[in-house]
Amino acid sequence: MVAHKDRDTLRARQHQRGNSALEFLAGAVPVLLLGFGAVETIHWYSVRGVLDHALLQTARAASTLHANPETITQVFTQSLRPLHPADRHTHRPSLLTRTVSQIEEKTGRAAWEIRIASPDANAFAVHADTALGRSQPNGYPVINNHYQYEQHTRSQALHNTTGTDQSIYQANTLTLELTYLKQPLLRGVSQLLKIFGQRNGNYSQHALSHGYLPIKARISVIMQTHPVLWPLPDTGYIQRAGEAPKGNKNKQGMQDSLCTGLWCTRGQPQASPPLPPKPAEYPGHGEGAYWPEWGSHANYPQSNPVTPAPGTTPDGHSLPAGHLAPPGTPAGDPACGVTLCCF
């Protein structure tokens, strides 16, 4: 009788072999997935912190150089280098270029996109200053950064804006919206992202369809110079609200520039900030008004090193009345041609 019971117990134990392994797998798989998800999320948040800082540096530089797309591209490219640290055998710019090239070859689009949400294209149609546009070296539409209260009051009195138009204050606020493509650390996450993508969709949907996570950031800063409606490059990096999207990324659009930021290695030469295009004639000749940028860099010859008085050019020519102020402003106003930057 005892031997019979032992045989039954042994047979029952044999039937239960492997159950512990199945129970372990059932509990371990969700725990491992949660752990992988936590690692991926922490990585995304660390990248987001670098992108926020890079976008802030880009907006600060662009606000002092008329929101020039070339400035936006150059400064943001330099600020991306902390995401691609180099070792002893790898040069950091080459590593950054290689990473960007891999993303663009796989997706067929730019590795990142900055959209100028403000001022948009319609803001230049509503608030462009014709006098400033004529004085600008290339004749691009310009929004006056001075006397914004007077411009706002006059605009309300003339009823020349609608509820959908940006006010003069919004038009003098630089708002940048960033979408940066990040490859996940785990291949499984990339395959999961492809489910939510769409090949013929917008920029973010197209990136998801290729397994890249579009990380978004947004920032707004007050313009310190007159916003200019610059033509956008065909690289695809910079877009503007109210304009048709630019084409695919041009491989020559992103070149490694000299490093001038906090994250740069020691011993590299300092790069001068980009200048607006040089006019056909130095300011002070012809119809154009004096732009301070041409006298602030030694790269361009100056006909008169003496600081011009308000309302005059470096060679003593008088500027048209109200060239930096709304119509109706006295020509002798001491605030003409002065931008106050408050921090």
mmCIF file with all atom_site columns, N, CA and C in Angstrom, residues 209-269:
data_model
loop_
_atom_site.group_PDB
_atom_site.id
_atom_site.type_symbol
_atom_site.label_atom_id
_atom_site.label_alt_id
_atom_site.label_comp_id
_atom_site.label_asym_id
_atom_site.label_entity_id
_atom_site.label_seq_id
_atom_site.pdbx_PDB_ins_code
_atom_site.Cartn_x
_atom_site.Cartn_y
_atom_site.Cartn_z
_atom_site.occupancy
_atom_site.B_iso_or_equiv
_atom_site.pdbx_formal_charge
_atom_site.auth_seq_id
_atom_site.auth_comp_id
_atom_site.auth_asym_id
_atom_site.auth_atom_id
_atom_site.pdbx_PDB_model_num
ATOM 1   N N  . SER A 1 209 ? 6.942  55.869 -39.186 1.00 0.00 ? 209 SER A N  1
ATOM 2   C CA . SER A 1 209 ? 6.869  54.717 -40.090 1.00 0.00 ? 209 SER A CA 1
ATOM 3   C C  . SER A 1 209 ? 8.237  54.094 -40.343 1.00 0.00 ? 209 SER A C  1
ATOM 4   N N  . HIS A 1 210 ? 9.306  54.828 -40.066 1.00 0.00 ? 210 HIS A N  1
ATOM 5   C CA . HIS A 1 210 ? 10.660 54.302 -40.218 1.00 0.00 ? 210 HIS A CA 1
ATOM 6   C C  . HIS A 1 210 ? 11.281 53.922 -38.876 1.00 0.00 ? 210 HIS A C  1
ATOM 7   N N  . GLY A 1 211 ? 10.497 53.940 -37.804 1.00 0.00 ? 211 GLY A N  1
ATOM 8   C CA . GLY A 1 211 ? 10.988 53.510 -36.504 1.00 0.00 ? 211 GLY A CA 1
ATOM 9   C C  . GLY A 1 211 ? 11.699 54.567 -35.703 1.00 0.00 ? 211 GLY A C  1
ATOM 10  N N  . TYR A 1 212 ? 11.530 55.842 -36.041 1.00 0.00 ? 212 TYR A N  1
ATOM 11  C CA . TYR A 1 212 ? 12.152 56.941 -35.296 1.00 0.00 ? 212 TYR A CA 1
ATOM 12  C C  . TYR A 1 212 ? 11.102 57.659 -34.455 1.00 0.00 ? 212 TYR A C  1
ATOM 13  N N  . LEU A 1 213 ? 11.508 58.051 -33.266 1.00 0.00 ? 213 LEU A N  1
ATOM 14  C CA . LEU A 1 213 ? 10.608 58.780 -32.378 1.00 0.00 ? 213 LEU A CA 1
ATOM 15  C C  . LEU A 1 213 ? 10.767 60.276 -32.602 1.00 0.00 ? 213 LEU A C  1
ATOM 16  N N  . PRO A 1 214 ? 9.710  61.000 -32.996 1.00 0.00 ? 214 PRO A N  1
ATOM 17  C CA . PRO A 1 214 ? 9.801  62.459 -33.141 1.00 0.00 ? 214 PRO A CA 1
ATOM 18  C C  . PRO A 1 214 ? 9.635  63.144 -31.785 1.00 0.00 ? 214 PRO A C  1
ATOM 19  N N  . ILE A 1 215 ? 10.708 63.728 -31.287 1.00 0.00 ? 215 ILE A N  1
ATOM 20  C CA . ILE A 1 215 ? 10.682 64.460 -30.020 1.00 0.00 ? 215 ILE A CA 1
ATOM 21  C C  . ILE A 1 215 ? 10.422 65.929 -30.328 1.00 0.00 ? 215 ILE A C  1
ATOM 22  N N  . LYS A 1 216 ? 9.437  66.504 -29.671 1.00 0.00 ? 216 LYS A N  1
ATOM 23  C CA . LYS A 1 216 ? 9.008  67.869 -29.974 1.00 0.00 ? 216 LYS A CA 1
ATOM 24  C C  . LYS A 1 216 ? 9.372  68.812 -28.830 1.00 0.00 ? 216 LYS A C  1
ATOM 25  N N  . ALA A 1 217 ? 9.680  70.046 -29.189 1.00 0.00 ? 217 ALA A N  1
ATOM 26  C CA . ALA A 1 217 ? 9.977  71.109 -28.221 1.00 0.00 ? 217 ALA A CA 1
ATOM 27  C C  . ALA A 1 217 ? 9.544  72.435 -28.834 1.00 0.00 ? 217 ALA A C  1
ATOM 28  N N  . ARG A 1 218 ? 9.271  73.400 -27.974 1.00 0.00 ? 218 ARG A N  1
ATOM 29  C CA . ARG A 1 218 ? 8.779  74.708 -28.435 1.00 0.00 ? 218 ARG A CA 1
ATOM 30  C C  . ARG A 1 218 ? 9.317  75.786 -27.511 1.00 0.00 ? 218 ARG A C  1
ATOM 31  N N  . ILE A 1 219 ? 9.641  76.952 -28.084 1.00 0.00 ? 219 ILE A N  1
ATOM 32  C CA . ILE A 1 219 ? 10.142 78.067 -27.287 1.00 0.00 ? 219 ILE A CA 1
ATOM 33  C C  . ILE A 1 219 ? 9.747  79.373 -27.955 1.00 0.00 ? 219 ILE A C  1
ATOM 34  N N  . SER A 1 220 ? 9.557  80.411 -27.139 1.00 0.00 ? 220 SER A N  1
ATOM 35  C CA . SER A 1 220 ? 9.225  81.751 -27.627 1.00 0.00 ? 220 SER A CA 1
ATOM 36  C C  . SER A 1 220 ? 10.136 82.759 -26.936 1.00 0.00 ? 220 SER A C  1
ATOM 37  N N  . VAL A 1 221 ? 10.732 83.646 -27.721 1.00 0.00 ? 221 VAL A N  1
ATOM 38  C CA . VAL A 1 221 ? 11.577 84.721 -27.193 1.00 0.00 ? 221 VAL A CA 1
ATOM 39  C C  . VAL A 1 221 ? 11.198 86.017 -27.900 1.00 0.00 ? 221 VAL A C  1
ATOM 40  N N  . ILE A 1 222 ? 11.468 87.138 -27.241 1.00 0.00 ? 222 ILE A N  1
ATOM 41  C CA . ILE A 1 222 ? 11.188 88.444 -27.820 1.00 0.00 ? 222 ILE A CA 1
ATOM 42  C C  . ILE A 1 222 ? 12.288 88.798 -28.816 1.00 0.00 ? 222 ILE A C  1
ATOM 43  N N  . MET A 1 223 ? 11.886 89.268 -29.985 1.00 0.00 ? 223 MET A N  1
ATOM 44  C CA . MET A 1 223 ? 12.863 89.686 -30.988 1.00 0.00 ? 223 MET A CA 1
ATOM 45  C C  . MET A 1 223 ? 13.599 90.933 -30.513 1.00 0.00 ? 223 MET A C  1
ATOM 46  N N  . GLN A 1 224 ? 14.912 90.961 -30.721 1.00 0.00 ? 224 GLN A N  1
ATOM 47  C CA . GLN A 1 224 ? 15.735 92.116 -30.407 1.00 0.00 ? 224 GLN A CA 1
ATOM 48  C C  . GLN A 1 224 ? 16.123 92.903 -31.657 1.00 0.00 ? 224 GLN A C  1
ATOM 49  N N  . THR A 1 225 ? 15.746 92.414 -32.818 1.00 0.00 ? 225 THR A N  1
ATOM 50  C CA . THR A 1 225 ? 15.993 93.088 -34.090 1.00 0.00 ? 225 THR A CA 1
ATOM 51  C C  . THR A 1 225 ? 14.734 92.982 -34.938 1.00 0.00 ? 225 THR A C  1
ATOM 52  N N  . HIS A 1 226 ? 14.731 93.676 -36.065 1.00 0.00 ? 226 HIS A N  1
ATOM 53  C CA . HIS A 1 226 ? 13.570 93.639 -36.950 1.00 0.00 ? 226 HIS A CA 1
ATOM 54  C C  . HIS A 1 226 ? 13.450 92.262 -37.603 1.00 0.00 ? 226 HIS A C  1
ATOM 55  N N  . PRO A 1 227 ? 12.320 91.573 -37.470 1.00 0.00 ? 227 PRO A N  1
ATOM 56  C CA . PRO A 1 227 ? 12.144 90.300 -38.176 1.00 0.00 ? 227 PRO A CA 1
ATOM 57  C C  . PRO A 1 227 ? 12.127 90.515 -39.689 1.00 0.00 ? 227 PRO A C  1
ATOM 58  N N  . VAL A 1 228 ? 12.824 89.665 -40.402 1.00 0.00 ? 228 VAL A N  1
ATOM 59  C CA . VAL A 1 228 ? 12.930 89.744 -41.859 1.00 0.00 ? 228 VAL A CA 1
ATOM 60  C C  . VAL A 1 228 ? 12.370 88.463 -42.460 1.00 0.00 ? 228 VAL A C  1
ATOM 61  N N  . LEU A 1 229 ? 11.656 88.600 -43.566 1.00 0.00 ? 229 LEU A N  1
ATOM 62  C CA . LEU A 1 229 ? 11.098 87.440 -44.265 1.00 0.00 ? 229 LEU A CA 1
ATOM 63  C C  . LEU A 1 229 ? 12.175 86.867 -45.189 1.00 0.00 ? 229 LEU A C  1
ATOM 64  N N  . TRP A 1 230 ? 13.115 86.139 -44.589 1.00 0.00 ? 230 TRP A N  1
ATOM 65  C CA . TRP A 1 230 ? 14.186 85.534 -45.374 1.00 0.00 ? 230 TRP A CA 1
ATOM 66  C C  . TRP A 1 230 ? 13.639 84.381 -46.220 1.00 0.00 ? 230 TRP A C  1
ATOM 67  N N  . PRO A 1 231 ? 14.191 84.155 -47.397 1.00 0.00 ? 231 PRO A N  1
ATOM 68  C CA . PRO A 1 231 ? 13.829 82.945 -48.144 1.00 0.00 ? 231 PRO A CA 1
ATOM 69  C C  . PRO A 1 231 ? 14.383 81.717 -47.435 1.00 0.00 ? 231 PRO A C  1
ATOM 70  N N  . LEU A 1 232 ? 13.580 80.687 -47.323 1.00 0.00 ? 232 LEU A N  1
ATOM 71  C CA . LEU A 1 232 ? 13.999 79.487 -46.611 1.00 0.00 ? 232 LEU A CA 1
ATOM 72  C C  . LEU A 1 232 ? 14.903 78.624 -47.489 1.00 0.00 ? 232 LEU A C  1
ATOM 73  N N  . PRO A 1 233 ? 15.933 78.035 -46.908 1.00 0.00 ? 233 PRO A N  1
ATOM 74  C CA . PRO A 1 233 ? 16.802 77.140 -47.697 1.00 0.00 ? 233 PRO A CA 1
ATOM 75  C C  . PRO A 1 233 ? 16.067 75.864 -48.069 1.00 0.00 ? 233 PRO A C  1
ATOM 76  N N  . ASP A 1 234 ? 16.568 75.183 -49.090 1.00 0.00 ? 234 ASP A N  1
ATOM 77  C CA . ASP A 1 234 ? 15.955 73.952 -49.582 1.00 0.00 ? 234 ASP A CA 1
ATOM 78  C C  . ASP A 1 234 ? 16.420 72.715 -48.826 1.00 0.00 ? 234 ASP A C  1
ATOM 79  N N  . THR A 1 235 ? 17.102 72.895 -47.708 1.00 0.00 ? 235 THR A N  1
ATOM 80  C CA . THR A 1 235 ? 17.598 71.743 -46.961 1.00 0.00 ? 235 THR A CA 1
ATOM 81  C C  . THR A 1 235 ? 16.486 70.982 -46.254 1.00 0.00 ? 235 THR A C  1
ATOM 82  N N  . GLY A 1 236 ? 15.367 71.645 -45.971 1.00 0.00 ? 236 GLY A N  1
ATOM 83  C CA . GLY A 1 236 ? 14.287 71.001 -45.240 1.00 0.00 ? 236 GLY A CA 1
ATOM 84  C C  . GLY A 1 236 ? 14.394 71.145 -43.743 1.00 0.00 ? 236 GLY A C  1
ATOM 85  N N  . TYR A 1 237 ? 15.471 71.751 -43.247 1.00 0.00 ? 237 TYR A N  1
ATOM 86  C CA . TYR A 1 237 ? 15.625 71.930 -41.806 1.00 0.00 ? 237 TYR A CA 1
ATOM 87  C C  . TYR A 1 237 ? 14.683 72.998 -41.260 1.00 0.00 ? 237 TYR A C  1
ATOM 88  N N  . ILE A 1 238 ? 14.482 74.079 -41.998 1.00 0.00 ? 238 ILE A N  1
ATOM 89  C CA . ILE A 1 238 ? 13.710 75.219 -41.521 1.00 0.00 ? 238 ILE A CA 1
ATOM 90  C C  . ILE A 1 238 ? 12.423 75.325 -42.332 1.00 0.00 ? 238 ILE A C  1
ATOM 91  N N  . GLN A 1 239 ? 11.306 75.441 -41.630 1.00 0.00 ? 239 GLN A N  1
ATOM 92  C CA . GLN A 1 239 ? 10.002 75.659 -42.247 1.00 0.00 ? 239 GLN A CA 1
ATOM 93  C C  . GLN A 1 239 ? 9.374  76.893 -41.600 1.00 0.00 ? 239 GLN A C  1
ATOM 94  N N  . ARG A 1 240 ? 8.414  77.489 -42.290 1.00 0.00 ? 240 ARG A N  1
ATOM 95  C CA . ARG A 1 240 ? 7.726  78.659 -41.749 1.00 0.00 ? 240 ARG A CA 1
ATOM 96  C C  . ARG A 1 240 ? 6.227  78.456 -41.856 1.00 0.00 ? 240 ARG A C  1
ATOM 97  N N  . ALA A 1 241 ? 5.517  78.807 -40.794 1.00 0.00 ? 241 ALA A N  1
ATOM 98  C CA . ALA A 1 241 ? 4.063  78.702 -40.800 1.00 0.00 ? 241 ALA A CA 1
ATOM 99  C C  . ALA A 1 241 ? 3.486  79.615 -41.873 1.00 0.00 ? 241 ALA A C  1
ATOM 100 N N  . GLY A 1 242 ? 2.537  79.094 -42.625 1.00 0.00 ? 242 GLY A N  1
ATOM 101 C CA . GLY A 1 242 ? 1.918  79.864 -43.688 1.00 0.00 ? 242 GLY A CA 1
ATOM 102 C C  . GLY A 1 242 ? 2.578  79.704 -45.034 1.00 0.00 ? 242 GLY A C  1
ATOM 103 N N  . GLU A 1 243 ? 3.665  78.939 -45.113 1.00 0.00 ? 243 GLU A N  1
ATOM 104 C CA . GLU A 1 243 ? 4.352  78.685 -46.372 1.00 0.00 ? 243 GLU A CA 1
ATOM 105 C C  . GLU A 1 243 ? 4.351  77.191 -46.668 1.00 0.00 ? 243 GLU A C  1
ATOM 106 N N  . ALA A 1 244 ? 4.449  76.850 -47.937 1.00 0.00 ? 244 ALA A N  1
ATOM 107 C CA . ALA A 1 244 ? 4.498  75.447 -48.342 1.00 0.00 ? 244 ALA A CA 1
ATOM 108 C C  . ALA A 1 244 ? 5.788  74.813 -47.830 1.00 0.00 ? 244 ALA A C  1
ATOM 109 N N  . PRO A 1 245 ? 5.728  73.563 -47.368 1.00 0.00 ? 245 PRO A N  1
ATOM 110 C CA . PRO A 1 245 ? 6.944  72.904 -46.877 1.00 0.00 ? 245 PRO A CA 1
ATOM 111 C C  . PRO A 1 245 ? 8.008  72.813 -47.961 1.00 0.00 ? 245 PRO A C  1
ATOM 112 N N  . LYS A 1 246 ? 9.250  72.950 -47.520 1.00 0.00 ? 246 LYS A N  1
ATOM 113 C CA . LYS A 1 246 ? 10.366 72.835 -48.445 1.00 0.00 ? 246 LYS A CA 1
ATOM 114 C C  . LYS A 1 246 ? 10.630 71.368 -48.767 1.00 0.00 ? 246 LYS A C  1
ATOM 115 N N  . GLY A 1 247 ? 11.474 71.142 -49.797 1.00 0.00 ? 247 GLY A N  1
ATOM 116 C CA . GLY A 1 247 ? 11.719 69.797 -50.287 1.00 0.00 ? 247 GLY A CA 1
ATOM 117 C C  . GLY A 1 247 ? 12.586 68.984 -49.358 1.00 0.00 ? 247 GLY A C  1
ATOM 118 N N  . ASN A 1 248 ? 13.048 67.862 -49.884 1.00 0.00 ? 248 ASN A N  1
ATOM 119 C CA . ASN A 1 248 ? 13.850 66.939 -49.109 1.00 0.00 ? 248 ASN A CA 1
ATOM 120 C C  . ASN A 1 248 ? 15.185 67.558 -48.749 1.00 0.00 ? 248 ASN A C  1
ATOM 121 N N  . LYS A 1 249 ? 15.844 66.917 -47.839 1.00 0.00 ? 249 LYS A N  1
ATOM 122 C CA . LYS A 1 249 ? 17.125 67.393 -47.328 1.00 0.00 ? 249 LYS A CA 1
ATOM 123 C C  . LYS A 1 249 ? 18.195 67.362 -48.412 1.00 0.00 ? 249 LYS A C  1
ATOM 124 N N  . ASN A 1 250 ? 18.908 68.461 -48.521 1.00 0.00 ? 250 ASN A N  1
ATOM 125 C CA . ASN A 1 250 ? 20.063 68.539 -49.406 1.00 0.00 ? 250 ASN A CA 1
ATOM 126 C C  . ASN A 1 250 ? 21.302 68.150 -48.610 1.00 0.00 ? 250 ASN A C  1
ATOM 127 N N  . LYS A 1 251 ? 22.075 67.216 -49.124 1.00 0.00 ? 251 LYS A N  1
ATOM 128 C CA . LYS A 1 251 ? 23.216 66.695 -48.372 1.00 0.00 ? 251 LYS A CA 1
ATOM 129 C C  . LYS A 1 251 ? 24.246 67.759 -48.067 1.00 0.00 ? 251 LYS A C  1
ATOM 130 N N  . GLN A 1 252 ? 24.259 68.836 -48.852 1.00 0.00 ? 252 GLN A N  1
ATOM 131 C CA . GLN A 1 252 ? 25.213 69.901 -48.598 1.00 0.00 ? 252 GLN A CA 1
ATOM 132 C C  . GLN A 1 252 ? 24.652 70.959 -47.663 1.00 0.00 ? 252 GLN A C  1
ATOM 133 N N  . GLY A 1 253 ? 23.442 70.768 -47.192 1.00 0.00 ? 253 GLY A N  1
ATOM 134 C CA . GLY A 1 253 ? 22.818 71.792 -46.378 1.00 0.00 ? 253 GLY A CA 1
ATOM 135 C C  . GLY A 1 253 ? 23.337 71.845 -44.970 1.00 0.00 ? 253 GLY A C  1
ATOM 136 N N  . MET A 1 254 ? 23.901 70.743 -44.485 1.00 0.00 ? 254 MET A N  1
ATOM 137 C CA . MET A 1 254 ? 24.374 70.719 -43.101 1.00 0.00 ? 254 MET A CA 1
ATOM 138 C C  . MET A 1 254 ? 25.853 70.393 -43.093 1.00 0.00 ? 254 MET A C  1
ATOM 139 N N  . GLN A 1 255 ? 26.668 71.368 -42.838 1.00 0.00 ? 255 GLN A N  1
ATOM 140 C CA . GLN A 1 255 ? 28.107 71.191 -42.772 1.00 0.00 ? 255 GLN A CA 1
ATOM 141 C C  . GLN A 1 255 ? 28.551 71.464 -41.343 1.00 0.00 ? 255 GLN A C  1
ATOM 142 N N  . ASP A 1 256 ? 29.552 70.745 -40.924 1.00 0.00 ? 256 ASP A N  1
ATOM 143 C CA . ASP A 1 256 ? 30.078 70.954 -39.583 1.00 0.00 ? 256 ASP A CA 1
ATOM 144 C C  . ASP A 1 256 ? 30.720 72.323 -39.501 1.00 0.00 ? 256 ASP A C  1
ATOM 145 N N  . SER A 1 257 ? 30.195 73.156 -38.625 1.00 0.00 ? 257 SER A N  1
ATOM 146 C CA . SER A 1 257 ? 30.705 74.506 -38.468 1.00 0.00 ? 257 SER A CA 1
ATOM 147 C C  . SER A 1 257 ? 31.620 74.569 -37.258 1.00 0.00 ? 257 SER A C  1
ATOM 148 N N  . LEU A 1 258 ? 32.341 75.660 -37.155 1.00 0.00 ? 258 LEU A N  1
ATOM 149 C CA . LEU A 1 258 ? 33.245 75.824 -36.036 1.00 0.00 ? 258 LEU A CA 1
ATOM 150 C C  . LEU A 1 258 ? 32.462 75.923 -34.755 1.00 0.00 ? 258 LEU A C  1
ATOM 151 N N  . CYS A 1 259 ? 32.996 75.360 -33.709 1.00 0.00 ? 259 CYS A N  1
ATOM 152 C CA . CYS A 1 259 ? 32.291 75.285 -32.439 1.00 0.00 ? 259 CYS A CA 1
ATOM 153 C C  . CYS A 1 259 ? 32.547 76.545 -31.626 1.00 0.00 ? 259 CYS A C  1
ATOM 154 N N  . THR A 1 260 ? 31.477 77.144 -31.108 1.00 0.00 ? 260 THR A N  1
ATOM 155 C CA . THR A 1 260 ? 31.630 78.359 -30.314 1.00 0.00 ? 260 THR A CA 1
ATOM 156 C C  . THR A 1 260 ? 30.845 78.295 -29.020 1.00 0.00 ? 260 THR A C  1
ATOM 157 N N  . GLY A 1 261 ? 30.245 77.165 -28.691 1.00 0.00 ? 261 GLY A N  1
ATOM 158 C CA . GLY A 1 261 ? 29.366 77.088 -27.535 1.00 0.00 ? 261 GLY A CA 1
ATOM 159 C C  . GLY A 1 261 ? 30.057 76.530 -26.303 1.00 0.00 ? 261 GLY A C  1
ATOM 160 N N  . LEU A 1 262 ? 29.247 76.292 -25.277 1.00 0.00 ? 262 LEU A N  1
ATOM 161 C CA . LEU A 1 262 ? 29.751 75.813 -24.000 1.00 0.00 ? 262 LEU A CA 1
ATOM 162 C C  . LEU A 1 262 ? 30.312 74.401 -24.109 1.00 0.00 ? 262 LEU A C  1
ATOM 163 N N  . TRP A 1 263 ? 29.736 73.586 -25.026 1.00 0.00 ? 263 TRP A N  1
ATOM 164 C CA . TRP A 1 263 ? 30.090 72.177 -25.103 1.00 0.00 ? 263 TRP A CA 1
ATOM 165 C C  . TRP A 1 263 ? 31.280 71.924 -26.031 1.00 0.00 ? 263 TRP A C  1
ATOM 166 N N  . CYS A 1 264 ? 31.919 72.946 -26.520 1.00 0.00 ? 264 CYS A N  1
ATOM 167 C CA . CYS A 1 264 ? 32.984 72.752 -27.497 1.00 0.00 ? 264 CYS A CA 1
ATOM 168 C C  . CYS A 1 264 ? 34.271 72.320 -26.807 1.00 0.00 ? 264 CYS A C  1
ATOM 169 N N  . THR A 1 265 ? 35.109 71.634 -27.558 1.00 0.00 ? 265 THR A N  1
ATOM 170 C CA . THR A 1 265 ? 36.407 71.243 -27.028 1.00 0.00 ? 265 THR A CA 1
ATOM 171 C C  . THR A 1 265 ? 37.355 72.427 -27.056 1.00 0.00 ? 265 THR A C  1
ATOM 172 N N  . ARG A 1 266 ? 38.320 72.424 -26.176 1.00 0.00 ? 266 ARG A N  1
ATOM 173 C CA . ARG A 1 266 ? 39.263 73.526 -26.092 1.00 0.00 ? 266 ARG A CA 1
ATOM 174 C C  . ARG A 1 266 ? 40.198 73.511 -27.295 1.00 0.00 ? 266 ARG A C  1
ATOM 175 N N  . GLY A 1 267 ? 40.661 74.692 -27.630 1.00 0.00 ? 267 GLY A N  1
ATOM 176 C CA . GLY A 1 267 ? 41.622 74.801 -28.702 1.00 0.00 ? 267 GLY A CA 1
ATOM 177 C C  . GLY A 1 267 ? 41.025 75.040 -30.063 1.00 0.00 ? 267 GLY A C  1
ATOM 178 N N  . GLN A 1 268 ? 39.677 74.986 -30.187 1.00 0.00 ? 268 GLN A N  1
ATOM 179 C CA . GLN A 1 268 ? 39.067 75.236 -31.475 1.00 0.00 ? 268 GLN A CA 1
ATOM 180 C C  . GLN A 1 268 ? 38.887 76.729 -31.674 1.00 0.00 ? 268 GLN A C  1
ATOM 181 N N  . PRO A 1 269 ? 39.085 77.240 -32.885 1.00 0.00 ? 269 PRO A N  1
ATOM 182 C CA . PRO A 1 269 ? 38.931 78.678 -33.116 1.00 0.00 ? 269 PRO A CA 1
ATOM 183 C C  . PRO A 1 269 ? 37.496 79.101 -32.973 1.00 0.00 ? 269 PRO A C  1
#
